[in-house]
């Protein structure tokens, strides 16, 4: 089986480690730019196409800057994400605000930024009106319920907390129209990490049909549909990457039939992908601390679930390369672990790898999205640095590693000592 390739070899990582100790996430700027360009080019065949990067996937100002330069907008879902977008110069309709269980202050912030507000519930219309006012442009998030199956990570739409039902969608647009809204968008997100192109084409068809229904029943014309994120990436060496071309072609065909066919052209098509934009272009570099042989063989690293939670949380596969042993036979079976006092703190279970010794350097692949971002401090574990590998081979530190003082910063030791 072909192995997954790296944009650097052992020598490069050894050189980087002299300045930035392991563990760290490193992102490949060149590959992120190339992919973003290609994404926009291929989906550019669609009417009014726009892609909003889901900030939660890789919330780092440098990454946002790169994507802004490449012409992407941002999709935010919290105050911190809105603020990060604002500070990096995103404004107005470059920002999509797709949140849920939203506090008033976030609606207010989104309104001030002129962001496209995407409501998660019919009751949020009144809430938004009361706290921030109804903007001209409002988007509604649709939950198709039993009409769609969903997939692994996100679960069945019927049991998902997001969005409005079909009946509520029509009713909500009527209410918004009455309250003075003039422009209307429609959003959905029903799948996550999906590698089958047909799911996205099917989602587009469902949304186009709903746009026709809303036009008939509520008398409003939908300005855009946002198909959400959820395009998967090939985490396993045998996985095939999604064909952007096939999705774009399929969506266009459906658009021509349903939207053009019902005289609703032009209607813009948006996406808010995170994973597929940066996921494959980030790597977690970590050093092996200990190797132990008990009932199984364990490789203990200097990273942990605090740096990459997906394997522990979802049982997700992340490929691992042992640097300098790329061509050695994979004739050992290991669990690759972190140091958390939790037995699910494993990057891999029963993984075939070359023989590993303490001091070896491992690279865990595909950590460019939902990797660092999901980090946490349980067990007093600290979040790592993030580095950017530039086109000329230079490395920029785009986030420093946390220190123990960061961890203690919210505590009051003096108060505790005096406390009786
Ligand atoms: C997480 C999320 C995304 C991005 O999903 P990816 O799987 O990273 O593409 C987009 N939209 C919403 C509303 C999300 O919650």
mmCIF file of N, CA and C in Angstrom, residues 73-190:
data_model
loop_
_atom_site.group_PDB
_atom_site.id
_atom_site.type_symbol
_atom_site.label_atom_id
_atom_site.label_comp_id
_atom_site.label_asym_id
_atom_site.label_seq_id
_atom_site.Cartn_x
_atom_site.Cartn_y
_atom_site.Cartn_z
ATOM 1 N N UNK A 73 -13.907 33.670 2.736
ATOM 2 C CA UNK A 73 -14.506 34.343 3.880
ATOM 3 C C UNK A 73 -14.352 33.445 5.100
ATOM 4 N N UNK A 74 -15.001 33.832 6.203
ATOM 5 C CA UNK A 74 -14.934 33.003 7.409
ATOM 6 C C UNK A 74 -16.324 32.668 7.933
ATOM 7 N N UNK A 75 -16.416 31.484 8.526
ATOM 8 C CA UNK A 75 -17.635 31.059 9.198
ATOM 9 C C UNK A 75 -17.331 31.019 10.686
ATOM 10 N N UNK A 76 -18.040 31.850 11.463
ATOM 11 C CA UNK A 76 -17.780 31.938 12.902
ATOM 12 C C UNK A 76 -18.965 31.379 13.676
ATOM 13 N N UNK A 77 -18.695 30.907 14.899
ATOM 14 C CA UNK A 77 -19.781 30.378 15.707
ATOM 15 C C UNK A 77 -19.686 30.794 17.165
ATOM 16 N N UNK A 78 -18.806 31.751 17.467
ATOM 17 C CA UNK A 78 -18.703 32.205 18.851
ATOM 18 C C UNK A 78 -18.140 33.621 18.863
ATOM 19 N N UNK A 79 -18.190 34.251 20.041
ATOM 20 C CA UNK A 79 -17.682 35.621 20.180
ATOM 21 C C UNK A 79 -16.193 35.670 19.851
ATOM 22 N N UNK A 80 -15.442 34.694 20.365
ATOM 23 C CA UNK A 80 -13.988 34.691 20.135
ATOM 24 C C UNK A 80 -13.679 34.560 18.642
ATOM 25 N N UNK A 81 -14.441 33.725 17.962
ATOM 26 C CA UNK A 81 -14.192 33.549 16.521
ATOM 27 C C UNK A 81 -14.561 34.814 15.747
ATOM 28 N N UNK A 82 -15.659 35.461 16.155
ATOM 29 C CA UNK A 82 -16.038 36.723 15.510
ATOM 30 C C UNK A 82 -14.946 37.765 15.713
ATOM 31 N N UNK A 83 -14.443 37.806 16.936
ATOM 32 C CA UNK A 83 -13.422 38.805 17.257
ATOM 33 C C UNK A 83 -12.129 38.526 16.490
ATOM 34 N N UNK A 84 -11.773 37.250 16.370
ATOM 35 C CA UNK A 84 -10.561 36.906 15.618
ATOM 36 C C UNK A 84 -10.722 37.316 14.149
ATOM 37 N N UNK A 85 -11.909 37.056 13.604
ATOM 38 C CA UNK A 85 -12.189 37.427 12.213
ATOM 39 C C UNK A 85 -12.097 38.941 12.047
ATOM 40 N N UNK A 86 -12.684 39.670 12.989
ATOM 41 C CA UNK A 86 -12.666 41.131 12.929
ATOM 42 C C UNK A 86 -11.232 41.649 12.956
ATOM 43 N N UNK A 87 -10.440 41.104 13.897
ATOM 44 C CA UNK A 87 -9.060 41.574 14.035
ATOM 45 C C UNK A 87 -8.219 41.267 12.801
ATOM 46 N N UNK A 88 -8.607 40.239 12.049
ATOM 47 C CA UNK A 88 -7.858 39.907 10.836
ATOM 48 C C UNK A 88 -8.456 40.572 9.598
ATOM 49 N N UNK A 89 -9.374 41.519 9.849
ATOM 50 C CA UNK A 89 -9.833 42.356 8.744
ATOM 51 C C UNK A 89 -11.032 41.839 7.969
ATOM 52 N N UNK A 90 -11.665 40.784 8.456
ATOM 53 C CA UNK A 90 -12.892 40.326 7.782
ATOM 54 C C UNK A 90 -14.038 41.228 8.220
ATOM 55 N N UNK A 91 -14.934 41.517 7.298
ATOM 56 C CA UNK A 91 -16.075 42.342 7.680
ATOM 57 C C UNK A 91 -17.280 42.044 6.785
ATOM 58 N N UNK A 92 -18.409 42.578 7.214
ATOM 59 C CA UNK A 92 -19.659 42.482 6.435
ATOM 60 C C UNK A 92 -19.914 41.038 5.977
ATOM 61 N N UNK A 93 -20.261 40.920 4.720
ATOM 62 C CA UNK A 93 -20.700 39.597 4.257
ATOM 63 C C UNK A 93 -19.548 38.646 3.939
ATOM 64 N N UNK A 94 -18.336 39.012 4.358
ATOM 65 C CA UNK A 94 -17.224 38.044 4.334
ATOM 66 C C UNK A 94 -17.328 37.112 5.540
ATOM 67 N N UNK A 95 -18.227 37.466 6.465
ATOM 68 C CA UNK A 95 -18.382 36.664 7.683
ATOM 69 C C UNK A 95 -19.767 36.027 7.709
ATOM 70 N N UNK A 96 -19.766 34.715 7.893
ATOM 71 C CA UNK A 96 -21.019 33.997 8.090
ATOM 72 C C UNK A 96 -21.045 33.677 9.588
ATOM 73 N N UNK A 97 -22.170 33.920 10.235
ATOM 74 C CA UNK A 97 -22.251 33.613 11.674
ATOM 75 C C UNK A 97 -23.252 32.477 11.868
ATOM 76 N N UNK A 98 -22.720 31.253 11.906
ATOM 77 C CA UNK A 98 -23.560 30.051 12.066
ATOM 78 C C UNK A 98 -23.360 29.488 13.464
ATOM 79 N N UNK A 99 -24.183 29.932 14.397
ATOM 80 C CA UNK A 99 -24.011 29.470 15.774
ATOM 81 C C UNK A 99 -25.275 28.744 16.214
ATOM 82 N N UNK A 100 -25.282 28.254 17.435
ATOM 83 C CA UNK A 100 -26.527 27.692 17.979
ATOM 84 C C UNK A 100 -26.555 27.965 19.464
ATOM 85 N N UNK A 101 -27.734 27.946 20.055
ATOM 86 C CA UNK A 101 -27.895 28.298 21.473
ATOM 87 C C UNK A 101 -27.177 29.633 21.730
ATOM 88 N N UNK A 102 -27.414 30.578 20.851
ATOM 89 C CA UNK A 102 -26.608 31.797 20.761
ATOM 90 C C UNK A 102 -26.936 32.822 21.850
ATOM 91 N N UNK A 103 -25.928 33.346 22.543
ATOM 92 C CA UNK A 103 -26.179 34.430 23.501
ATOM 93 C C UNK A 103 -26.389 35.765 22.777
ATOM 94 N N UNK A 104 -27.113 36.675 23.436
ATOM 95 C CA UNK A 104 -27.458 37.966 22.841
ATOM 96 C C UNK A 104 -26.214 38.743 22.408
ATOM 97 N N UNK A 105 -25.185 38.711 23.231
ATOM 98 C CA UNK A 105 -23.975 39.512 22.924
ATOM 99 C C UNK A 105 -23.334 39.083 21.604
ATOM 100 N N UNK A 106 -23.495 37.805 21.249
ATOM 101 C CA UNK A 106 -22.901 37.342 19.995
ATOM 102 C C UNK A 106 -23.702 37.823 18.793
ATOM 103 N N UNK A 107 -25.039 37.829 18.940
ATOM 104 C CA UNK A 107 -25.862 38.396 17.867
ATOM 105 C C UNK A 107 -25.518 39.872 17.672
ATOM 106 N N UNK A 108 -25.315 40.549 18.788
ATOM 107 C CA UNK A 108 -25.011 41.974 18.731
ATOM 108 C C UNK A 108 -23.681 42.210 18.020
ATOM 109 N N UNK A 109 -22.699 41.407 18.376
ATOM 110 C CA UNK A 109 -21.363 41.524 17.763
ATOM 111 C C UNK A 109 -21.457 41.236 16.254
ATOM 112 N N UNK A 110 -22.163 40.190 15.910
ATOM 113 C CA UNK A 110 -22.304 39.815 14.496
ATOM 114 C C UNK A 110 -22.994 40.937 13.714
ATOM 115 N N UNK A 111 -23.993 41.541 14.353
ATOM 116 C CA UNK A 111 -24.727 42.659 13.733
ATOM 117 C C UNK A 111 -23.795 43.841 13.490
ATOM 118 N N UNK A 112 -22.977 44.148 14.521
ATOM 119 C CA UNK A 112 -22.035 45.282 14.410
ATOM 120 C C UNK A 112 -21.041 45.056 13.287
ATOM 121 N N UNK A 113 -20.653 43.791 13.095
ATOM 122 C CA UNK A 113 -19.682 43.487 12.040
ATOM 123 C C UNK A 113 -20.344 43.408 10.669
ATOM 124 N N UNK A 114 -21.660 43.426 10.647
ATOM 125 C CA UNK A 114 -22.371 43.297 9.370
ATOM 126 C C UNK A 114 -22.333 41.883 8.819
ATOM 127 N N UNK A 115 -22.070 40.910 9.712
ATOM 128 C CA UNK A 115 -21.966 39.509 9.285
ATOM 129 C C UNK A 115 -23.321 38.974 8.829
ATOM 130 N N UNK A 116 -23.291 37.917 8.042
ATOM 131 C CA UNK A 116 -24.530 37.239 7.660
ATOM 132 C C UNK A 116 -24.946 36.391 8.855
ATOM 133 N N UNK A 117 -26.098 36.695 9.429
ATOM 134 C CA UNK A 117 -26.543 35.956 10.612
ATOM 135 C C UNK A 117 -27.414 34.776 10.183
ATOM 136 N N UNK A 118 -27.002 33.612 10.661
ATOM 137 C CA UNK A 118 -27.676 32.369 10.320
ATOM 138 C C UNK A 118 -28.405 31.878 11.570
ATOM 139 N N UNK A 119 -29.734 31.920 11.567
ATOM 140 C CA UNK A 119 -30.482 31.572 12.779
ATOM 141 C C UNK A 119 -30.685 30.061 12.885
ATOM 142 N N UNK A 120 -30.533 29.567 14.124
ATOM 143 C CA UNK A 120 -30.620 28.123 14.362
ATOM 144 C C UNK A 120 -32.005 27.684 14.826
ATOM 145 N N UNK A 121 -32.879 28.660 15.116
ATOM 146 C CA UNK A 121 -34.215 28.278 15.594
ATOM 147 C C UNK A 121 -35.220 29.383 15.287
ATOM 148 N N UNK A 122 -36.475 28.993 15.181
ATOM 149 C CA UNK A 122 -37.531 29.972 14.876
ATOM 150 C C UNK A 122 -37.681 30.977 16.023
ATOM 151 N N UNK A 123 -37.428 30.518 17.245
ATOM 152 C CA UNK A 123 -37.547 31.420 18.402
ATOM 153 C C UNK A 123 -36.441 32.482 18.419
ATOM 154 N N UNK A 124 -35.399 32.255 17.646
ATOM 155 C CA UNK A 124 -34.298 33.230 17.637
ATOM 156 C C UNK A 124 -34.650 34.501 16.864
ATOM 157 N N UNK A 125 -35.747 34.460 16.094
ATOM 158 C CA UNK A 125 -36.135 35.665 15.356
ATOM 159 C C UNK A 125 -36.485 36.776 16.350
ATOM 160 N N UNK A 126 -37.341 36.426 17.300
ATOM 161 C CA UNK A 126 -37.744 37.425 18.298
ATOM 162 C C UNK A 126 -36.579 37.838 19.183
ATOM 163 N N UNK A 127 -35.772 36.837 19.514
ATOM 164 C CA UNK A 127 -34.603 37.081 20.370
ATOM 165 C C UNK A 127 -33.635 38.038 19.684
ATOM 166 N N UNK A 128 -33.403 37.793 18.391
ATOM 167 C CA UNK A 128 -32.512 38.664 17.615
ATOM 168 C C UNK A 128 -33.098 40.074 17.523
ATOM 169 N N UNK A 129 -34.399 40.136 17.260
ATOM 170 C CA UNK A 129 -35.066 41.435 17.139
ATOM 171 C C UNK A 129 -34.913 42.239 18.420
ATOM 172 N N UNK A 130 -35.109 41.555 19.545
ATOM 173 C CA UNK A 130 -35.059 42.222 20.848
ATOM 174 C C UNK A 130 -33.640 42.712 21.170
ATOM 175 N N UNK A 131 -32.643 41.898 20.881
ATOM 176 C CA UNK A 131 -31.287 42.223 21.332
ATOM 177 C C UNK A 131 -30.419 42.942 20.309
ATOM 178 N N UNK A 132 -30.691 42.747 19.031
ATOM 179 C CA UNK A 132 -29.797 43.341 18.028
ATOM 180 C C UNK A 132 -30.549 43.931 16.842
ATOM 181 N N UNK A 133 -31.823 43.658 16.757
ATOM 182 C CA UNK A 133 -32.607 44.133 15.607
ATOM 183 C C UNK A 133 -32.503 43.156 14.445
ATOM 184 N N UNK A 134 -33.502 43.221 13.569
ATOM 185 C CA UNK A 134 -33.509 42.317 12.403
ATOM 186 C C UNK A 134 -32.747 42.989 11.251
ATOM 187 N N UNK A 135 -31.687 42.355 10.782
ATOM 188 C CA UNK A 135 -30.968 42.942 9.640
ATOM 189 C C UNK A 135 -31.739 42.733 8.334
ATOM 190 N N UNK A 136 -31.293 43.400 7.268
ATOM 191 C CA UNK A 136 -31.912 43.211 5.950
ATOM 192 C C UNK A 136 -31.787 41.773 5.488
ATOM 193 N N UNK A 137 -30.576 41.207 5.714
ATOM 194 C CA UNK A 137 -30.285 39.853 5.247
ATOM 195 C C UNK A 137 -30.295 38.881 6.427
ATOM 196 N N UNK A 138 -31.111 37.847 6.343
ATOM 197 C CA UNK A 138 -31.136 36.820 7.387
ATOM 198 C C UNK A 138 -31.102 35.440 6.730
ATOM 199 N N UNK A 139 -30.355 34.534 7.372
ATOM 200 C CA UNK A 139 -30.248 33.165 6.878
ATOM 201 C C UNK A 139 -30.873 32.231 7.917
ATOM 202 N N UNK A 140 -31.454 31.133 7.465
ATOM 203 C CA UNK A 140 -32.036 30.152 8.391
ATOM 204 C C UNK A 140 -31.397 28.791 8.170
ATOM 205 N N UNK A 141 -31.140 28.096 9.265
ATOM 206 C CA UNK A 141 -30.514 26.776 9.192
ATOM 207 C C UNK A 141 -31.579 25.682 9.179
ATOM 208 N N UNK A 142 -31.532 24.857 8.162
ATOM 209 C CA UNK A 142 -32.532 23.808 7.979
ATOM 210 C C UNK A 142 -32.034 22.468 8.520
ATOM 211 N N UNK A 143 -32.891 21.791 9.281
ATOM 212 C CA UNK A 143 -32.626 20.417 9.731
ATOM 213 C C UNK A 143 -33.653 19.508 9.054
ATOM 214 N N UNK A 144 -33.203 18.672 8.118
ATOM 215 C CA UNK A 144 -34.165 17.869 7.349
ATOM 216 C C UNK A 144 -34.781 16.721 8.144
ATOM 217 N N UNK A 145 -34.307 16.476 9.371
ATOM 218 C CA UNK A 145 -34.889 15.405 10.183
ATOM 219 C C UNK A 145 -34.849 14.067 9.484
ATOM 220 N N UNK A 146 -35.956 13.311 9.548
ATOM 221 C CA UNK A 146 -35.949 11.942 9.005
ATOM 222 C C UNK A 146 -35.752 11.893 7.491
ATOM 223 N N UNK A 147 -35.810 13.055 6.814
ATOM 224 C CA UNK A 147 -35.639 13.056 5.358
ATOM 225 C C UNK A 147 -34.203 12.724 4.945
ATOM 226 N N UNK A 148 -33.262 12.863 5.883
ATOM 227 C CA UNK A 148 -31.874 12.561 5.548
ATOM 228 C C UNK A 148 -31.234 11.686 6.620
ATOM 229 N N UNK A 149 -30.233 10.912 6.217
ATOM 230 C CA UNK A 149 -29.607 9.955 7.133
ATOM 231 C C UNK A 149 -28.440 10.506 7.962
ATOM 232 N N UNK A 150 -27.692 11.491 7.433
ATOM 233 C CA UNK A 150 -26.508 11.970 8.141
ATOM 234 C C UNK A 150 -25.398 10.947 8.082
ATOM 235 N N UNK A 151 -24.364 11.110 8.891
ATOM 236 C CA UNK A 151 -23.288 10.115 8.951
ATOM 237 C C UNK A 151 -22.616 10.133 10.315
ATOM 238 N N UNK A 152 -21.544 9.340 10.438
ATOM 239 C CA UNK A 152 -20.877 9.036 11.703
ATOM 240 C C UNK A 152 -20.746 10.145 12.733
ATOM 241 N N UNK A 153 -19.920 11.148 12.440
ATOM 242 C CA UNK A 153 -19.560 12.134 13.456
ATOM 243 C C UNK A 153 -20.755 12.974 13.872
ATOM 244 N N UNK A 154 -21.542 13.414 12.884
ATOM 245 C CA UNK A 154 -22.599 14.385 13.176
ATOM 246 C C UNK A 154 -23.899 13.699 13.604
ATOM 247 N N UNK A 155 -24.070 12.423 13.260
ATOM 248 C CA UNK A 155 -25.242 11.666 13.682
ATOM 249 C C UNK A 155 -26.456 11.916 12.790
ATOM 250 N N UNK A 156 -27.585 11.316 13.166
ATOM 251 C CA UNK A 156 -28.822 11.457 12.402
ATOM 252 C C UNK A 156 -29.378 12.861 12.552
ATOM 253 N N UNK A 157 -29.811 13.512 11.465
ATOM 254 C CA UNK A 157 -30.413 14.844 11.579
ATOM 255 C C UNK A 157 -31.564 14.881 12.593
ATOM 256 N N UNK A 158 -32.367 13.819 12.627
ATOM 257 C CA UNK A 158 -33.501 13.744 13.564
ATOM 258 C C UNK A 158 -33.083 13.932 15.008
ATOM 259 N N UNK A 159 -31.874 13.489 15.312
ATOM 260 C CA UNK A 159 -31.410 13.573 16.691
ATOM 261 C C UNK A 159 -30.388 14.683 16.881
ATOM 262 N N UNK A 160 -30.222 15.509 15.848
ATOM 263 C CA UNK A 160 -29.269 16.614 15.943
ATOM 264 C C UNK A 160 -29.984 17.855 16.458
ATOM 265 N N UNK A 161 -29.296 18.619 17.295
ATOM 266 C CA UNK A 161 -29.929 19.776 17.946
ATOM 267 C C UNK A 161 -30.098 20.970 17.024
ATOM 268 N N UNK A 162 -29.527 20.908 15.835
ATOM 269 C CA UNK A 162 -29.440 22.083 14.974
ATOM 270 C C UNK A 162 -30.672 22.350 14.104
ATOM 271 N N UNK A 163 -30.874 23.607 13.818
ATOM 272 C CA UNK A 163 -31.760 24.000 12.725
ATOM 273 C C UNK A 163 -33.252 23.965 12.998
ATOM 274 N N UNK A 164 -34.001 24.302 11.929
ATOM 275 C CA UNK A 164 -35.467 24.371 11.973
ATOM 276 C C UNK A 164 -36.055 23.219 11.161
ATOM 277 N N UNK A 165 -37.260 22.816 11.502
ATOM 278 C CA UNK A 165 -37.947 21.787 10.707
ATOM 279 C C UNK A 165 -38.430 22.419 9.400
ATOM 280 N N UNK A 166 -38.901 21.565 8.511
ATOM 281 C CA UNK A 166 -39.355 22.047 7.201
ATOM 282 C C UNK A 166 -40.515 23.046 7.349
ATOM 283 N N UNK A 167 -41.477 22.704 8.197
ATOM 284 C CA UNK A 167 -42.634 23.583 8.402
ATOM 285 C C UNK A 167 -42.186 24.912 9.012
ATOM 286 N N UNK A 168 -41.274 24.816 9.970
ATOM 287 C CA UNK A 168 -40.782 26.042 10.626
ATOM 288 C C UNK A 168 -40.048 26.952 9.651
ATOM 289 N N UNK A 169 -39.358 26.356 8.666
ATOM 290 C CA UNK A 169 -38.618 27.168 7.690
ATOM 291 C C UNK A 169 -39.575 28.121 6.967
ATOM 292 N N UNK A 170 -40.651 27.570 6.439
ATOM 293 C CA UNK A 170 -41.608 28.389 5.685
ATOM 294 C C UNK A 170 -42.188 29.479 6.599
ATOM 295 N N UNK A 171 -42.592 29.055 7.785
ATOM 296 C CA UNK A 171 -43.192 29.976 8.755
ATOM 297 C C UNK A 171 -42.183 31.084 9.143
ATOM 298 N N UNK A 172 -40.936 30.694 9.362
ATOM 299 C CA UNK A 172 -39.914 31.653 9.798
ATOM 300 C C UNK A 172 -39.649 32.710 8.722
ATOM 301 N N UNK A 173 -39.621 32.290 7.465
ATOM 302 C CA UNK A 173 -39.423 33.290 6.397
ATOM 303 C C UNK A 173 -40.602 34.258 6.338
ATOM 304 N N UNK A 174 -41.816 33.741 6.553
ATOM 305 C CA UNK A 174 -43.000 34.626 6.576
ATOM 306 C C UNK A 174 -42.845 35.673 7.683
ATOM 307 N N UNK A 175 -42.434 35.195 8.862
ATOM 308 C CA UNK A 175 -42.287 36.115 10.004
ATOM 309 C C UNK A 175 -41.207 37.152 9.717
ATOM 310 N N UNK A 176 -40.074 36.679 9.181
ATOM 311 C CA UNK A 176 -38.958 37.596 8.896
ATOM 312 C C UNK A 176 -39.370 38.668 7.893
ATOM 313 N N UNK A 177 -40.123 38.238 6.898
ATOM 314 C CA UNK A 177 -40.594 39.175 5.874
ATOM 315 C C UNK A 177 -41.472 40.247 6.528
ATOM 316 N N UNK A 178 -42.355 39.782 7.416
ATOM 317 C CA UNK A 178 -43.253 40.705 8.110
ATOM 318 C C UNK A 178 -42.470 41.700 8.977
ATOM 319 N N UNK A 179 -41.371 41.198 9.542
ATOM 320 C CA UNK A 179 -40.580 42.057 10.426
ATOM 321 C C UNK A 179 -39.608 42.945 9.655
ATOM 322 N N UNK A 180 -39.654 42.878 8.338
ATOM 323 C CA UNK A 180 -38.877 43.841 7.542
ATOM 324 C C UNK A 180 -37.616 43.315 6.885
ATOM 325 N N UNK A 181 -37.295 42.032 7.068
ATOM 326 C CA UNK A 181 -36.119 41.502 6.372
ATOM 327 C C UNK A 181 -36.374 41.548 4.873
ATOM 328 N N UNK A 182 -35.294 41.804 4.118
ATOM 329 C CA UNK A 182 -35.461 41.978 2.661
ATOM 330 C C UNK A 182 -34.721 40.933 1.846
ATOM 331 N N UNK A 183 -33.692 40.358 2.457
ATOM 332 C CA UNK A 183 -32.864 39.383 1.727
ATOM 333 C C UNK A 183 -32.793 38.112 2.583
ATOM 334 N N UNK A 184 -32.821 36.967 1.886
ATOM 335 C CA UNK A 184 -32.952 35.710 2.635
ATOM 336 C C UNK A 184 -31.972 34.643 2.149
ATOM 337 N N UNK A 185 -31.303 34.013 3.123
ATOM 338 C CA UNK A 185 -30.418 32.896 2.806
ATOM 339 C C UNK A 185 -30.934 31.632 3.472
ATOM 340 N N UNK A 186 -30.389 30.511 3.036
ATOM 341 C CA UNK A 186 -30.837 29.222 3.576
ATOM 342 C C UNK A 186 -29.604 28.343 3.762
ATOM 343 N N UNK A 187 -29.514 27.691 4.911
ATOM 344 C CA UNK A 187 -28.303 26.953 5.277
ATOM 345 C C UNK A 187 -28.645 25.556 5.767
ATOM 346 N N UNK A 188 -27.737 24.634 5.584
ATOM 347 C CA UNK A 188 -27.864 23.333 6.236
ATOM 348 C C UNK A 188 -26.484 22.746 6.440
ATOM 349 N N UNK A 189 -26.382 21.808 7.349
ATOM 350 C CA UNK A 189 -25.127 21.061 7.536
ATOM 351 C C UNK A 189 -25.552 19.714 8.101
ATOM 352 N N UNK A 190 -25.520 18.679 7.269
ATOM 353 C CA UNK A 190 -26.050 17.395 7.731
ATOM 354 C C UNK A 190 -25.012 16.286 7.807
#
